[in-house]
PDB file of C-alpha atoms in Angstrom:
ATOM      1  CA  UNK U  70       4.900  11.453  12.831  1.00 72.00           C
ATOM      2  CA  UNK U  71       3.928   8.495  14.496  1.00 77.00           C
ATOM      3  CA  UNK U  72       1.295   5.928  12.468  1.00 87.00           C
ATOM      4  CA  UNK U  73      -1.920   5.273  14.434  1.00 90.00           C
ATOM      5  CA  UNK U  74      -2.886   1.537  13.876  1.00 95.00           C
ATOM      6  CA  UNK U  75      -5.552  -0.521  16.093  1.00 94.00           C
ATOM      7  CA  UNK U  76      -6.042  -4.147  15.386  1.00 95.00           C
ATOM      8  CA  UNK U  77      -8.779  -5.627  17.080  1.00 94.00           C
ATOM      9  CA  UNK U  78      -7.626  -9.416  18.012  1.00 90.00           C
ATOM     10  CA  UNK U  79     -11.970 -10.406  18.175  1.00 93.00           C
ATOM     11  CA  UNK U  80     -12.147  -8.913  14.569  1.00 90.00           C
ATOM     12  CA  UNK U  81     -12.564 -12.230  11.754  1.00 90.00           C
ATOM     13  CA  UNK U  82     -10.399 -10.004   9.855  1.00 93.00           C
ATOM     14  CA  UNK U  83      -6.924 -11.087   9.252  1.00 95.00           C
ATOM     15  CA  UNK U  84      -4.158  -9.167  10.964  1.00 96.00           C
ATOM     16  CA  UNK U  85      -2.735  -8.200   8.174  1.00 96.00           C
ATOM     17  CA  UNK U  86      -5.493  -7.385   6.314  1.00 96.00           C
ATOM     18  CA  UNK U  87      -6.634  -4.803   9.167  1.00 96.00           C
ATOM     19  CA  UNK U  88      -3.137  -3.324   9.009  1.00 97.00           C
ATOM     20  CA  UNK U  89      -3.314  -3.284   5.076  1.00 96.00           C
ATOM     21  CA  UNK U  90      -6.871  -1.121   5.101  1.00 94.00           C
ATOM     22  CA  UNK U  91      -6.097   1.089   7.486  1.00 95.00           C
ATOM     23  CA  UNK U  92      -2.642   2.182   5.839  1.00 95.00           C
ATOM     24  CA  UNK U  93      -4.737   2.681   3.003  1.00 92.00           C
ATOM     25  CA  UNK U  94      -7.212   4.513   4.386  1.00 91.00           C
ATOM     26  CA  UNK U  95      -5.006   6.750   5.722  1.00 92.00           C
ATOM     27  CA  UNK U  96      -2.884   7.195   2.271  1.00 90.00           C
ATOM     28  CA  UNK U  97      -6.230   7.778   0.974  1.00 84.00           C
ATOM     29  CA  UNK U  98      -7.223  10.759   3.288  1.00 86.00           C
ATOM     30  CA  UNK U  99      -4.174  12.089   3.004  1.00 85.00           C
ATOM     31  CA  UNK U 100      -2.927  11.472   6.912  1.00 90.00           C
ATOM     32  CA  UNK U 101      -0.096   9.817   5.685  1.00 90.00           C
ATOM     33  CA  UNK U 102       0.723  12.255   2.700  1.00 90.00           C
ATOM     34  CA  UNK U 103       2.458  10.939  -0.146  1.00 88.00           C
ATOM     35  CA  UNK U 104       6.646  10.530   0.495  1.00 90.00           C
ATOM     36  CA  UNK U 105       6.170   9.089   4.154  1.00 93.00           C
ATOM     37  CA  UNK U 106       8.539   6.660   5.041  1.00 95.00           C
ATOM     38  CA  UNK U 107       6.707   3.803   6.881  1.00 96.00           C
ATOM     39  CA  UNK U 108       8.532   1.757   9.391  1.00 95.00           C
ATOM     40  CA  UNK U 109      10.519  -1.161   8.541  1.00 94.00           C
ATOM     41  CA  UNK U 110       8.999  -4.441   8.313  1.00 95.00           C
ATOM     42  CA  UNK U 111      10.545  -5.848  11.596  1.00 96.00           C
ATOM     43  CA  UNK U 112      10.201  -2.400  13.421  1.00 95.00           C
ATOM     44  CA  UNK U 113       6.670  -2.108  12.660  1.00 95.00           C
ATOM     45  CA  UNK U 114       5.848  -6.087  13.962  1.00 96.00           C
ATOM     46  CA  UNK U 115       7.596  -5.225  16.724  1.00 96.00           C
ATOM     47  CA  UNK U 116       5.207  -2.092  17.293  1.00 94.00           C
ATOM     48  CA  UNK U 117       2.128  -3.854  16.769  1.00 95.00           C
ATOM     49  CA  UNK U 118       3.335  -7.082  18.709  1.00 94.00           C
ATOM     50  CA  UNK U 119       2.968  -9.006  15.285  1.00 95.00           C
ATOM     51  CA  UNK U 120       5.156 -10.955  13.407  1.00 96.00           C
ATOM     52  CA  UNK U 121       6.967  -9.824  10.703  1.00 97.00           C
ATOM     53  CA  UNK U 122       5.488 -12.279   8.035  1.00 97.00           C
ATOM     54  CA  UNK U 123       2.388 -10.486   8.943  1.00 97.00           C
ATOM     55  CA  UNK U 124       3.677  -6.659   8.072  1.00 97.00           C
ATOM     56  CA  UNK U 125       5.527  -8.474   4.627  1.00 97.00           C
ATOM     57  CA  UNK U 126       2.245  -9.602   4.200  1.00 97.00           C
ATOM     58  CA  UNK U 127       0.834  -6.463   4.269  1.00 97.00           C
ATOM     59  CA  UNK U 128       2.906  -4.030   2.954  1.00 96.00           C
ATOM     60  CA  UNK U 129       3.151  -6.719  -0.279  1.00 96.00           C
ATOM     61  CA  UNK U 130      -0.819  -6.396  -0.820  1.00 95.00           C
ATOM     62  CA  UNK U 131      -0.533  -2.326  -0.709  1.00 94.00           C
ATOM     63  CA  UNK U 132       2.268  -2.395  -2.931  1.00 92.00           C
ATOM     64  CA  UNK U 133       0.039  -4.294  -5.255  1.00 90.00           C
ATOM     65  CA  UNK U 134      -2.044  -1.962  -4.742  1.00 87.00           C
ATOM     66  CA  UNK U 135       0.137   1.179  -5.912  1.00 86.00           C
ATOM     67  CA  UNK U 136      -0.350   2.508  -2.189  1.00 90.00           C
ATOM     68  CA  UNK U 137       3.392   1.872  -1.269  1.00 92.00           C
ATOM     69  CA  UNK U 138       6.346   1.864  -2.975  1.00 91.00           C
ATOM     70  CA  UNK U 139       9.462   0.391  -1.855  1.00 90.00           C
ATOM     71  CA  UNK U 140      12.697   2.112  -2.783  1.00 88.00           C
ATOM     72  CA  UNK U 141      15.231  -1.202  -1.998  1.00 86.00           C
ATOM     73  CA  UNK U 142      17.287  -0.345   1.104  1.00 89.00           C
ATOM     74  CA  UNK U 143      15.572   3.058   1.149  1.00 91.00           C
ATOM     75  CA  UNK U 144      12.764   1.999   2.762  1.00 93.00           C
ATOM     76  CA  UNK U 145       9.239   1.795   1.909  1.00 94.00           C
ATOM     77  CA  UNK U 146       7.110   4.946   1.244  1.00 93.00           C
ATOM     78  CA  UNK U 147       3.431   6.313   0.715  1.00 91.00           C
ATOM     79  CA  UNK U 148       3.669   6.141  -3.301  1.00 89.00           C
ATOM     80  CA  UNK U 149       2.449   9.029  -5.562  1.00 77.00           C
ATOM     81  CA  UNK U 150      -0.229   7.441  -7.219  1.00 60.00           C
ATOM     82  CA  UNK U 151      -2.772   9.092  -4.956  1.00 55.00           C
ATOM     83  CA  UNK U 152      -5.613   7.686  -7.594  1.00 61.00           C
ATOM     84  CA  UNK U 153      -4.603   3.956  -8.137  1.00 65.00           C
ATOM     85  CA  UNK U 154      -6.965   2.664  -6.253  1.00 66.00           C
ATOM     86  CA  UNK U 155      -9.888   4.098  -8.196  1.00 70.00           C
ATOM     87  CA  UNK U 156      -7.860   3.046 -11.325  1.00 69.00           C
ATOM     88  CA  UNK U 157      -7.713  -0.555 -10.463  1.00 73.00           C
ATOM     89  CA  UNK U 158     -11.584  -0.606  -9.214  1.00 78.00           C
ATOM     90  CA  UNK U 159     -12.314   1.021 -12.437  1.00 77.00           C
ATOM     91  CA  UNK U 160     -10.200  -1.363 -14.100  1.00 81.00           C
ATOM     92  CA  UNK U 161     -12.118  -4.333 -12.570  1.00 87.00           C
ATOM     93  CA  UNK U 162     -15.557  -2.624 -13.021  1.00 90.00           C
ATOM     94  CA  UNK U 163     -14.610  -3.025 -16.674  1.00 90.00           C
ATOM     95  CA  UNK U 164     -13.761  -6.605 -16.683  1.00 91.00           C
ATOM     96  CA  UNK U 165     -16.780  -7.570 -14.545  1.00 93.00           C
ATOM     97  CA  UNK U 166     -18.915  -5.490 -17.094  1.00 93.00           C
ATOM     98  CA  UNK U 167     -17.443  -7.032 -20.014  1.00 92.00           C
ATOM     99  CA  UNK U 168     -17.913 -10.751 -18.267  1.00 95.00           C
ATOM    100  CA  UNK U 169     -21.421 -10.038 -17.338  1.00 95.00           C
ATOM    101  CA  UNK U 170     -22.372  -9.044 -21.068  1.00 95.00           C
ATOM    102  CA  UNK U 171     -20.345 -12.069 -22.574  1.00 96.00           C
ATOM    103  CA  UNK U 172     -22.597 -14.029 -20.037  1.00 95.00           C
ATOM    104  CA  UNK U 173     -25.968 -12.668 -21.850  1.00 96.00           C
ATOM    105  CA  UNK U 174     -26.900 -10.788 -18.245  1.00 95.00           C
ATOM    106  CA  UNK U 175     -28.962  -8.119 -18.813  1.00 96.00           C
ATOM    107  CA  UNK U 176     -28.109  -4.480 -17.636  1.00 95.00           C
ATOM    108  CA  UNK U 177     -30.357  -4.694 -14.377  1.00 96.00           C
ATOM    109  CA  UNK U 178     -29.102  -8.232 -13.610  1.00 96.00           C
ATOM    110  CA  UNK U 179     -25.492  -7.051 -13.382  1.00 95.00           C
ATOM    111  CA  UNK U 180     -26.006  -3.700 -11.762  1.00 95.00           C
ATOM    112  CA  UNK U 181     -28.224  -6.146  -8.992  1.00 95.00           C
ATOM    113  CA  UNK U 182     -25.412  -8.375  -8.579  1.00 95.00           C
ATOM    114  CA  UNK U 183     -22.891  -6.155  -8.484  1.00 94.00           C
ATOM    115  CA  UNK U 184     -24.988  -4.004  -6.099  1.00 94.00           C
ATOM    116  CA  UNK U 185     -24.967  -7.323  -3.563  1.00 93.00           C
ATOM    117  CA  UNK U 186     -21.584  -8.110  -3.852  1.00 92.00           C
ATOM    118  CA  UNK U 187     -20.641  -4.329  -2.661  1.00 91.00           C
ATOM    119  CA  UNK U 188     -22.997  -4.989   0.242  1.00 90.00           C
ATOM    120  CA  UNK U 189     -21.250  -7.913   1.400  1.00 90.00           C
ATOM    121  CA  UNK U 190     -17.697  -7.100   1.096  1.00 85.00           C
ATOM    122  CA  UNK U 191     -18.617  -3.466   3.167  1.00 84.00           C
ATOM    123  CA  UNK U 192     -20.660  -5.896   5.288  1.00 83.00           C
ATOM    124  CA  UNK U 193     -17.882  -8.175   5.913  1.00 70.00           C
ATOM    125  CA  UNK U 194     -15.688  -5.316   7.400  1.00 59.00           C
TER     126      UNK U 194
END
């Protein structure tokens, strides 16, 4: 199974950060089911004509993530916690909720601004 990954070089997304949402993505949808082994970090660059810094980059922010794990000289792999994604935007759907409160905003006012910043970031890509 071969990983299908298109950067566009116009895009004023990072590199890496295209690489990093569409290996998501695809964990997500389940095209890259949990237990595949993604190419190395050097044979990947190489793939994608980017440098290796770039894929580090990368794979770090999924493994942050809880999309990848990396099992040492194993190799890195699609990790098994299919749902920690929605657990750390759930998590930080708490802590903005808690911060907004603390901040006297009403109910409305935070739902609003939280409503805008959604916009933008989906805008943004």
């Amino acid at each position: 199974m071969t990983i299908k990954i298109v950067l566009d070089p116009a895009s004023g997304t990072a590199p890496y950060e295209q690489l990093r949402a569409q290996i998501s993505e695809l964990a997500r949808s389940g095209a890259l089911p949990v237990g595949f082994r993604l190419p190395t970090v050097r044979g990947f660059a190489e793939e994608l004509g980017l440098a290796a810094n770039t894929v580090a980059k990368a794979y770090r922010a999924l493994e942050t993530d809880g999309v990848i794990e990396t099992r040492g000289r194993n190799g890195t792999f699609i990790a098994a916690a299919g749902e920690a994604a929605d657990r750390h935007a759930a998590s930080a759907a708490r802590e903005y909720a808690d911060q907004a409160r603390r901040l006297g905003l009403s109910q409305a006012e935070a739902l609003s601004l939280a409503e805008e910043a959604v916009r933008a970031a989906y805008a943004a890509h």
